[in-house]
PDB file of C-alpha atoms in Angstrom:
ATOM      1  CA  UNK A   1      12.830  -6.002  -7.954  1.00 36.00           C
ATOM      2  CA  UNK A   2      10.157  -6.152 -10.615  1.00 38.00           C
ATOM      3  CA  UNK A   3       6.969  -4.137 -10.500  1.00 37.00           C
ATOM      4  CA  UNK A   4       4.667  -7.100 -11.002  1.00 36.00           C
ATOM      5  CA  UNK A   5       4.722  -8.061  -7.342  1.00 41.00           C
ATOM      6  CA  UNK A   6       2.633  -7.267  -4.279  1.00 45.00           C
ATOM      7  CA  UNK A   7       1.396  -3.826  -5.073  1.00 52.00           C
ATOM      8  CA  UNK A   8      -0.861  -1.812  -2.861  1.00 53.00           C
ATOM      9  CA  UNK A   9      -2.629   0.338  -5.380  1.00 54.00           C
ATOM     10  CA  UNK A  10      -4.634   3.491  -5.340  1.00 51.00           C
ATOM     11  CA  UNK A  11      -5.928   5.059  -8.493  1.00 44.00           C
ATOM     12  CA  UNK A  12      -8.839   5.771 -10.761  1.00 43.00           C
ATOM     13  CA  UNK A  13     -11.717   3.328 -10.807  1.00 44.00           C
ATOM     14  CA  UNK A  14     -13.652   3.120 -14.068  1.00 44.00           C
ATOM     15  CA  UNK A  15     -17.284   2.175 -13.322  1.00 41.00           C
ATOM     16  CA  UNK A  16     -18.935  -0.594 -15.304  1.00 39.00           C
ATOM     17  CA  UNK A  17     -20.367   0.631 -18.632  1.00 42.00           C
ATOM     18  CA  UNK A  18     -18.536   3.944 -18.375  1.00 48.00           C
ATOM     19  CA  UNK A  19     -15.857   5.390 -20.589  1.00 56.00           C
ATOM     20  CA  UNK A  20     -12.244   5.548 -19.537  1.00 64.00           C
ATOM     21  CA  UNK A  21     -10.925   8.875 -18.228  1.00 64.00           C
ATOM     22  CA  UNK A  22      -9.159  11.003 -20.807  1.00 67.00           C
ATOM     23  CA  UNK A  23      -5.736  10.430 -19.306  1.00 61.00           C
ATOM     24  CA  UNK A  24      -6.004   6.655 -19.898  1.00 61.00           C
ATOM     25  CA  UNK A  25      -6.335   7.309 -23.625  1.00 62.00           C
ATOM     26  CA  UNK A  26      -2.866   8.837 -23.703  1.00 69.00           C
ATOM     27  CA  UNK A  27      -0.046   6.602 -24.858  1.00 70.00           C
ATOM     28  CA  UNK A  28       2.824   5.651 -22.585  1.00 67.00           C
ATOM     29  CA  UNK A  29       6.023   4.327 -24.086  1.00 71.00           C
ATOM     30  CA  UNK A  30       8.501   3.660 -21.349  1.00 76.00           C
ATOM     31  CA  UNK A  31       9.350   6.888 -19.511  1.00 86.00           C
ATOM     32  CA  UNK A  32       7.790  10.295 -18.895  1.00 92.00           C
ATOM     33  CA  UNK A  33      10.160  12.962 -17.576  1.00 95.00           C
ATOM     34  CA  UNK A  34       7.354  15.406 -16.820  1.00 95.00           C
ATOM     35  CA  UNK A  35       5.634  12.860 -14.592  1.00 95.00           C
ATOM     36  CA  UNK A  36       8.942  12.018 -12.922  1.00 96.00           C
ATOM     37  CA  UNK A  37       9.400  15.690 -12.052  1.00 96.00           C
ATOM     38  CA  UNK A  38       5.822  15.961 -10.746  1.00 97.00           C
ATOM     39  CA  UNK A  39       6.195  12.925  -8.473  1.00 97.00           C
ATOM     40  CA  UNK A  40       9.637  13.941  -7.186  1.00 97.00           C
ATOM     41  CA  UNK A  41       8.419  17.458  -6.418  1.00 96.00           C
ATOM     42  CA  UNK A  42       5.397  15.946  -4.688  1.00 97.00           C
ATOM     43  CA  UNK A  43       7.666  13.846  -2.486  1.00 96.00           C
ATOM     44  CA  UNK A  44       9.832  16.888  -1.680  1.00 95.00           C
ATOM     45  CA  UNK A  45       6.759  18.925  -0.706  1.00 95.00           C
ATOM     46  CA  UNK A  46       5.462  16.062   1.424  1.00 94.00           C
ATOM     47  CA  UNK A  47       8.824  15.802   3.160  1.00 93.00           C
ATOM     48  CA  UNK A  48       8.460  19.423   4.255  1.00 92.00           C
ATOM     49  CA  UNK A  49       4.803  19.172   5.258  1.00 91.00           C
ATOM     50  CA  UNK A  50       4.851  15.642   6.731  1.00 92.00           C
ATOM     51  CA  UNK A  51       8.444  14.413   7.289  1.00 93.00           C
ATOM     52  CA  UNK A  52       7.275  10.961   8.383  1.00 93.00           C
ATOM     53  CA  UNK A  53       5.602  10.133   5.059  1.00 95.00           C
ATOM     54  CA  UNK A  54       8.090  12.038   2.921  1.00 95.00           C
ATOM     55  CA  UNK A  55      11.164  10.379   4.400  1.00 94.00           C
ATOM     56  CA  UNK A  56       9.681   6.926   3.719  1.00 95.00           C
ATOM     57  CA  UNK A  57       9.126   7.783   0.066  1.00 96.00           C
ATOM     58  CA  UNK A  58      12.689   9.072  -0.288  1.00 95.00           C
ATOM     59  CA  UNK A  59      13.912   5.560   0.494  1.00 95.00           C
ATOM     60  CA  UNK A  60      11.814   3.920  -2.239  1.00 94.00           C
ATOM     61  CA  UNK A  61      12.961   3.420  -5.810  1.00 93.00           C
ATOM     62  CA  UNK A  62      10.667   5.098  -8.349  1.00 95.00           C
ATOM     63  CA  UNK A  63       9.412   3.061 -11.268  1.00 93.00           C
ATOM     64  CA  UNK A  64       6.984   3.972 -14.049  1.00 93.00           C
ATOM     65  CA  UNK A  65       4.508   1.474 -15.473  1.00 89.00           C
ATOM     66  CA  UNK A  66       1.213   1.707 -17.337  1.00 87.00           C
ATOM     67  CA  UNK A  67      -0.758   0.314 -14.383  1.00 84.00           C
ATOM     68  CA  UNK A  68      -3.363   3.084 -14.215  1.00 83.00           C
ATOM     69  CA  UNK A  69      -2.529   3.923 -10.595  1.00 86.00           C
ATOM     70  CA  UNK A  70       0.160   4.143  -7.899  1.00 89.00           C
ATOM     71  CA  UNK A  71       1.492   1.138  -6.018  1.00 86.00           C
ATOM     72  CA  UNK A  72       4.184   0.038  -3.599  1.00 88.00           C
ATOM     73  CA  UNK A  73       5.769  -3.201  -2.501  1.00 86.00           C
ATOM     74  CA  UNK A  74       7.548  -1.661   0.463  1.00 90.00           C
ATOM     75  CA  UNK A  75      10.727  -1.004  -1.475  1.00 89.00           C
ATOM     76  CA  UNK A  76       9.556   0.426  -4.813  1.00 90.00           C
ATOM     77  CA  UNK A  77       7.037   3.164  -5.573  1.00 92.00           C
ATOM     78  CA  UNK A  78       5.399   2.250  -8.878  1.00 90.00           C
ATOM     79  CA  UNK A  79       3.193   4.739 -10.674  1.00 92.00           C
ATOM     80  CA  UNK A  80       1.454   5.375 -13.965  1.00 91.00           C
ATOM     81  CA  UNK A  81       2.755   8.727 -15.249  1.00 94.00           C
ATOM     82  CA  UNK A  82      -0.554   9.459 -16.946  1.00 93.00           C
ATOM     83  CA  UNK A  83      -2.420   9.090 -13.672  1.00 91.00           C
ATOM     84  CA  UNK A  84       0.185  11.143 -11.795  1.00 94.00           C
ATOM     85  CA  UNK A  85      -0.278  14.028 -14.213  1.00 95.00           C
ATOM     86  CA  UNK A  86      -4.077  13.871 -13.860  1.00 93.00           C
ATOM     87  CA  UNK A  87      -4.003  14.593 -10.109  1.00 94.00           C
ATOM     88  CA  UNK A  88      -4.261  17.960  -8.420  1.00 96.00           C
ATOM     89  CA  UNK A  89      -1.416  18.952  -6.102  1.00 95.00           C
ATOM     90  CA  UNK A  90      -3.521  18.075  -3.048  1.00 95.00           C
ATOM     91  CA  UNK A  91      -4.574  14.711  -4.482  1.00 95.00           C
ATOM     92  CA  UNK A  92      -0.980  13.832  -5.376  1.00 96.00           C
ATOM     93  CA  UNK A  93       0.141  14.631  -1.848  1.00 95.00           C
ATOM     94  CA  UNK A  94      -2.636  12.420  -0.482  1.00 95.00           C
ATOM     95  CA  UNK A  95      -1.825   9.530  -2.825  1.00 94.00           C
ATOM     96  CA  UNK A  96       1.856   9.710  -1.881  1.00 96.00           C
ATOM     97  CA  UNK A  97       0.988   9.748   1.832  1.00 95.00           C
ATOM     98  CA  UNK A  98      -1.338   6.794   1.261  1.00 94.00           C
ATOM     99  CA  UNK A  99       1.452   4.746  -0.317  1.00 93.00           C
ATOM    100  CA  UNK A 100       3.895   5.710   2.423  1.00 94.00           C
ATOM    101  CA  UNK A 101       1.229   4.679   4.940  1.00 93.00           C
ATOM    102  CA  UNK A 102       1.191   1.154   3.501  1.00 93.00           C
ATOM    103  CA  UNK A 103       4.957   0.928   4.015  1.00 93.00           C
ATOM    104  CA  UNK A 104       4.725   2.380   7.525  1.00 92.00           C
ATOM    105  CA  UNK A 105       1.929  -0.047   8.348  1.00 91.00           C
ATOM    106  CA  UNK A 106       4.116  -2.938   7.170  1.00 91.00           C
ATOM    107  CA  UNK A 107       1.260  -4.160   4.984  1.00 90.00           C
ATOM    108  CA  UNK A 108       3.434  -6.175   2.576  1.00 87.00           C
ATOM    109  CA  UNK A 109       4.890  -7.985   5.589  1.00 87.00           C
ATOM    110  CA  UNK A 110       1.655  -8.381   7.528  1.00 88.00           C
ATOM    111  CA  UNK A 111      -0.111 -10.089   4.617  1.00 85.00           C
ATOM    112  CA  UNK A 112       1.574 -13.316   5.642  1.00 81.00           C
ATOM    113  CA  UNK A 113      -0.301 -16.391   4.402  1.00 78.00           C
ATOM    114  CA  UNK A 114      -3.499 -14.530   3.428  1.00 83.00           C
ATOM    115  CA  UNK A 115      -4.174 -15.383  -0.210  1.00 81.00           C
ATOM    116  CA  UNK A 116      -7.227 -13.267  -1.027  1.00 84.00           C
ATOM    117  CA  UNK A 117      -5.319 -10.363  -2.547  1.00 82.00           C
ATOM    118  CA  UNK A 118      -8.273  -8.075  -3.161  1.00 83.00           C
ATOM    119  CA  UNK A 119      -9.646  -8.640   0.325  1.00 86.00           C
ATOM    120  CA  UNK A 120      -6.287  -7.921   1.961  1.00 87.00           C
ATOM    121  CA  UNK A 121      -5.766  -4.807  -0.130  1.00 87.00           C
ATOM    122  CA  UNK A 122      -9.201  -3.387   0.678  1.00 90.00           C
ATOM    123  CA  UNK A 123      -8.617  -4.194   4.354  1.00 92.00           C
ATOM    124  CA  UNK A 124      -5.289  -2.340   4.315  1.00 92.00           C
ATOM    125  CA  UNK A 125      -6.892   0.625   2.569  1.00 92.00           C
ATOM    126  CA  UNK A 126      -9.563   0.848   5.278  1.00 94.00           C
ATOM    127  CA  UNK A 127      -6.775   1.038   7.852  1.00 93.00           C
ATOM    128  CA  UNK A 128      -4.452   3.479   6.109  1.00 93.00           C
ATOM    129  CA  UNK A 129      -7.220   5.787   4.874  1.00 93.00           C
ATOM    130  CA  UNK A 130      -8.564   6.176   8.400  1.00 93.00           C
ATOM    131  CA  UNK A 131      -5.196   7.739   9.209  1.00 91.00           C
ATOM    132  CA  UNK A 132      -4.531   9.595   5.954  1.00 91.00           C
ATOM    133  CA  UNK A 133      -8.051  10.994   5.524  1.00 89.00           C
ATOM    134  CA  UNK A 134      -9.610  11.217   8.985  1.00 85.00           C
ATOM    135  CA  UNK A 135      -6.566  12.031  11.090  1.00 83.00           C
ATOM    136  CA  UNK A 136      -4.054  13.685   8.761  1.00 85.00           C
ATOM    137  CA  UNK A 137      -6.551  15.505   6.557  1.00 85.00           C
ATOM    138  CA  UNK A 138      -5.129  14.568   3.180  1.00 93.00           C
ATOM    139  CA  UNK A 139      -7.227  14.601   0.019  1.00 93.00           C
ATOM    140  CA  UNK A 140      -7.543  11.475  -2.138  1.00 92.00           C
ATOM    141  CA  UNK A 141      -9.096  10.951  -5.593  1.00 90.00           C
ATOM    142  CA  UNK A 142     -12.757  10.152  -5.997  1.00 84.00           C
ATOM    143  CA  UNK A 143     -13.683   6.518  -5.385  1.00 81.00           C
ATOM    144  CA  UNK A 144     -11.224   5.911  -2.541  1.00 87.00           C
ATOM    145  CA  UNK A 145     -11.876   2.912  -0.278  1.00 91.00           C
ATOM    146  CA  UNK A 146     -13.693   4.381   2.747  1.00 92.00           C
ATOM    147  CA  UNK A 147     -11.755   4.726   6.008  1.00 94.00           C
ATOM    148  CA  UNK A 148     -12.590   2.497   8.960  1.00 94.00           C
ATOM    149  CA  UNK A 149     -11.154   2.441  12.471  1.00 92.00           C
ATOM    150  CA  UNK A 150      -9.367  -0.793  13.223  1.00 92.00           C
ATOM    151  CA  UNK A 151      -6.666  -3.095  11.886  1.00 92.00           C
ATOM    152  CA  UNK A 152      -6.405  -4.685   8.452  1.00 93.00           C
ATOM    153  CA  UNK A 153      -6.382  -8.184   9.936  1.00 93.00           C
ATOM    154  CA  UNK A 154      -9.732  -7.529  11.611  1.00 94.00           C
ATOM    155  CA  UNK A 155     -11.305  -6.300   8.374  1.00 94.00           C
ATOM    156  CA  UNK A 156      -9.874  -9.229   6.427  1.00 92.00           C
ATOM    157  CA  UNK A 157     -11.387 -11.785   8.794  1.00 92.00           C
ATOM    158  CA  UNK A 158     -14.710  -9.944   8.721  1.00 91.00           C
ATOM    159  CA  UNK A 159     -14.856 -10.030   4.914  1.00 89.00           C
ATOM    160  CA  UNK A 160     -13.790 -13.657   4.795  1.00 87.00           C
ATOM    161  CA  UNK A 161     -16.569 -14.660   7.205  1.00 85.00           C
ATOM    162  CA  UNK A 162     -19.087 -12.861   5.030  1.00 83.00           C
ATOM    163  CA  UNK A 163     -18.137 -14.864   1.961  1.00 73.00           C
ATOM    164  CA  UNK A 164     -20.913 -17.123   0.746  1.00 59.00           C
ATOM    165  CA  UNK A 165     -18.723 -20.157   0.150  1.00 56.00           C
ATOM    166  CA  UNK A 166     -17.666 -19.398  -3.410  1.00 54.00           C
ATOM    167  CA  UNK A 167     -14.113 -18.488  -4.336  1.00 55.00           C
ATOM    168  CA  UNK A 168     -15.551 -15.935  -6.749  1.00 53.00           C
ATOM    169  CA  UNK A 169     -17.625 -14.248  -4.062  1.00 56.00           C
ATOM    170  CA  UNK A 170     -15.759 -11.317  -2.506  1.00 58.00           C
ATOM    171  CA  UNK A 171     -17.907 -10.976   0.598  1.00 53.00           C
ATOM    172  CA  UNK A 172     -19.419  -7.627  -0.418  1.00 66.00           C
ATOM    173  CA  UNK A 173     -16.036  -5.953  -0.741  1.00 69.00           C
ATOM    174  CA  UNK A 174     -16.090  -2.253  -1.595  1.00 69.00           C
ATOM    175  CA  UNK A 175     -15.063  -1.502  -5.149  1.00 61.00           C
ATOM    176  CA  UNK A 176     -11.448  -0.489  -5.446  1.00 55.00           C
ATOM    177  CA  UNK A 177      -8.277  -0.803  -7.426  1.00 47.00           C
ATOM    178  CA  UNK A 178      -6.000  -2.309  -4.850  1.00 45.00           C
ATOM    179  CA  UNK A 179      -3.771  -5.350  -4.814  1.00 47.00           C
ATOM    180  CA  UNK A 180      -1.637  -6.152  -1.780  1.00 49.00           C
ATOM    181  CA  UNK A 181       0.441  -9.298  -1.896  1.00 47.00           C
ATOM    182  CA  UNK A 182       3.086 -10.880   0.251  1.00 55.00           C
ATOM    183  CA  UNK A 183       6.836 -10.722  -0.092  1.00 65.00           C
ATOM    184  CA  UNK A 184       8.549 -11.764  -3.294  1.00 71.00           C
ATOM    185  CA  UNK A 185      12.233 -12.452  -2.795  1.00 76.00           C
ATOM    186  CA  UNK A 186      15.189 -11.655  -4.981  1.00 82.00           C
ATOM    187  CA  UNK A 187      17.571 -14.582  -5.552  1.00 88.00           C
ATOM    188  CA  UNK A 188      19.495 -15.245  -2.353  1.00 89.00           C
ATOM    189  CA  UNK A 189      17.247 -13.074  -0.159  1.00 87.00           C
ATOM    190  CA  UNK A 190      15.427 -14.218   2.961  1.00 87.00           C
ATOM    191  CA  UNK A 191      12.130 -13.010   4.407  1.00 84.00           C
ATOM    192  CA  UNK A 192      13.990 -11.798   7.463  1.00 87.00           C
ATOM    193  CA  UNK A 193      16.247  -9.592   5.328  1.00 91.00           C
ATOM    194  CA  UNK A 194      13.274  -7.983   3.591  1.00 89.00           C
ATOM    195  CA  UNK A 195      11.541  -7.460   6.926  1.00 88.00           C
ATOM    196  CA  UNK A 196      14.654  -5.779   8.321  1.00 90.00           C
ATOM    197  CA  UNK A 197      15.000  -3.554   5.247  1.00 93.00           C
ATOM    198  CA  UNK A 198      11.408  -2.294   5.367  1.00 92.00           C
ATOM    199  CA  UNK A 199      11.509  -1.798   9.131  1.00 90.00           C
ATOM    200  CA  UNK A 200      14.741   0.193   8.770  1.00 92.00           C
ATOM    201  CA  UNK A 201      12.930   2.535   6.361  1.00 93.00           C
ATOM    202  CA  UNK A 202      10.147   3.069   8.907  1.00 91.00           C
ATOM    203  CA  UNK A 203      12.573   3.367  11.821  1.00 89.00           C
ATOM    204  CA  UNK A 204      14.431   6.157  10.050  1.00 91.00           C
ATOM    205  CA  UNK A 205      11.122   7.924   9.321  1.00 91.00           C
ATOM    206  CA  UNK A 206      10.175   7.718  12.999  1.00 89.00           C
ATOM    207  CA  UNK A 207      13.465   9.338  14.016  1.00 89.00           C
ATOM    208  CA  UNK A 208      13.137  12.118  11.441  1.00 90.00           C
ATOM    209  CA  UNK A 209       9.508  12.862  12.294  1.00 88.00           C
ATOM    210  CA  UNK A 210      10.204  12.903  16.031  1.00 85.00           C
ATOM    211  CA  UNK A 211      12.969  15.452  15.479  1.00 86.00           C
ATOM    212  CA  UNK A 212      10.556  17.555  13.404  1.00 83.00           C
ATOM    213  CA  UNK A 213       7.583  17.146  15.731  1.00 79.00           C
ATOM    214  CA  UNK A 214       5.891  13.773  16.040  1.00 77.00           C
ATOM    215  CA  UNK A 215       4.703  10.674  14.218  1.00 81.00           C
ATOM    216  CA  UNK A 216       1.316  11.299  12.518  1.00 84.00           C
ATOM    217  CA  UNK A 217      -1.669  10.618  14.750  1.00 80.00           C
ATOM    218  CA  UNK A 218      -2.930   7.082  14.264  1.00 80.00           C
ATOM    219  CA  UNK A 219       0.403   5.656  13.179  1.00 82.00           C
ATOM    220  CA  UNK A 220       1.529   5.219  16.772  1.00 78.00           C
ATOM    221  CA  UNK A 221      -0.885   2.332  17.338  1.00 75.00           C
ATOM    222  CA  UNK A 222       0.186   0.554  14.137  1.00 77.00           C
ATOM    223  CA  UNK A 223       3.861   0.938  14.983  1.00 74.00           C
ATOM    224  CA  UNK A 224       3.372  -0.203  18.585  1.00 74.00           C
ATOM    225  CA  UNK A 225       1.287  -3.185  17.444  1.00 73.00           C
ATOM    226  CA  UNK A 226       3.617  -4.525  14.760  1.00 70.00           C
ATOM    227  CA  UNK A 227       6.930  -2.698  14.596  1.00 66.00           C
ATOM    228  CA  UNK A 228       8.561  -3.908  17.796  1.00 61.00           C
ATOM    229  CA  UNK A 229       7.838  -7.586  17.184  1.00 59.00           C
ATOM    230  CA  UNK A 230       9.607  -9.871  14.725  1.00 57.00           C
ATOM    231  CA  UNK A 231       7.374 -11.761  12.324  1.00 52.00           C
ATOM    232  CA  UNK A 232       7.449 -15.549  12.654  1.00 55.00           C
ATOM    233  CA  UNK A 233       8.096 -16.564   9.053  1.00 47.00           C
ATOM    234  CA  UNK A 234       8.145 -20.285   9.873  1.00 53.00           C
ATOM    235  CA  UNK A 235       4.623 -19.999  11.307  1.00 52.00           C
ATOM    236  CA  UNK A 236       3.462 -17.910   8.334  1.00 44.00           C
ATOM    237  CA  UNK A 237       4.779 -20.565   5.943  1.00 48.00           C
ATOM    238  CA  UNK A 238       3.155 -23.370   7.978  1.00 53.00           C
ATOM    239  CA  UNK A 239      -0.229 -21.648   7.926  1.00 48.00           C
ATOM    240  CA  UNK A 240       0.084 -20.927   4.206  1.00 45.00           C
ATOM    241  CA  UNK A 241       0.755 -24.605   3.479  1.00 45.00           C
ATOM    242  CA  UNK A 242      -2.077 -25.776   5.741  1.00 50.00           C
ATOM    243  CA  UNK A 243      -4.598 -23.507   3.990  1.00 45.00           C
ATOM    244  CA  UNK A 244      -3.533 -24.716   0.546  1.00 42.00           C
ATOM    245  CA  UNK A 245      -3.643 -28.474   1.060  1.00 48.00           C
ATOM    246  CA  UNK A 246      -5.430 -30.435  -1.614  1.00 50.00           C
ATOM    247  CA  UNK A 247      -8.798 -31.814  -0.396  1.00 46.00           C
TER     248      UNK A 247
END
């Protein structure tokens, strides 16, 4: 699966009229073994400290791209090796937990027919950072979307209602680097197959974490709310079509 799809990103934000961080000036030409080692060791350390998050990441394929951040589509962990090498050990652990939290929260699946990518991504970051920062005590890089208690769907609707009627207006969204999309299928795949695959990853993480202790605080509500039910893809498609009809 290509890395151009539905990424939930966390990374460095370059303010307007400011210079790029030093690490973005470094060249990247395909593959960085040092960064690969750093990320893999980070996942191994997270598996020991927080088996729930670490076991999710072990199931994802790693892919390097010059995207300036980390991202996931529920099946692939995409990262910029330059950014990975710029993080402290604590920040890397937090970023990895953040990405695993998007998978655990089923954010790629829950996006459904929502087509405001930035709004959905910010909404998901509010949700996952409330767990990763406030409840699990991880450290994230400067400029992280602030945590809020609630569900991504609630935040999305709130931001959409605050829009001023223009497609360009983002409803006072916090600045961030995130981009959460829906599901992009491989040839011959179905939505139901992708849903089952991602849920299997989370189900295995639940089992492992329960054997080691418990699921991280805050994740229980997300799992109870969305994990037991099967998404209605016919309804999602119907709503998507209805919201994209020509006037």
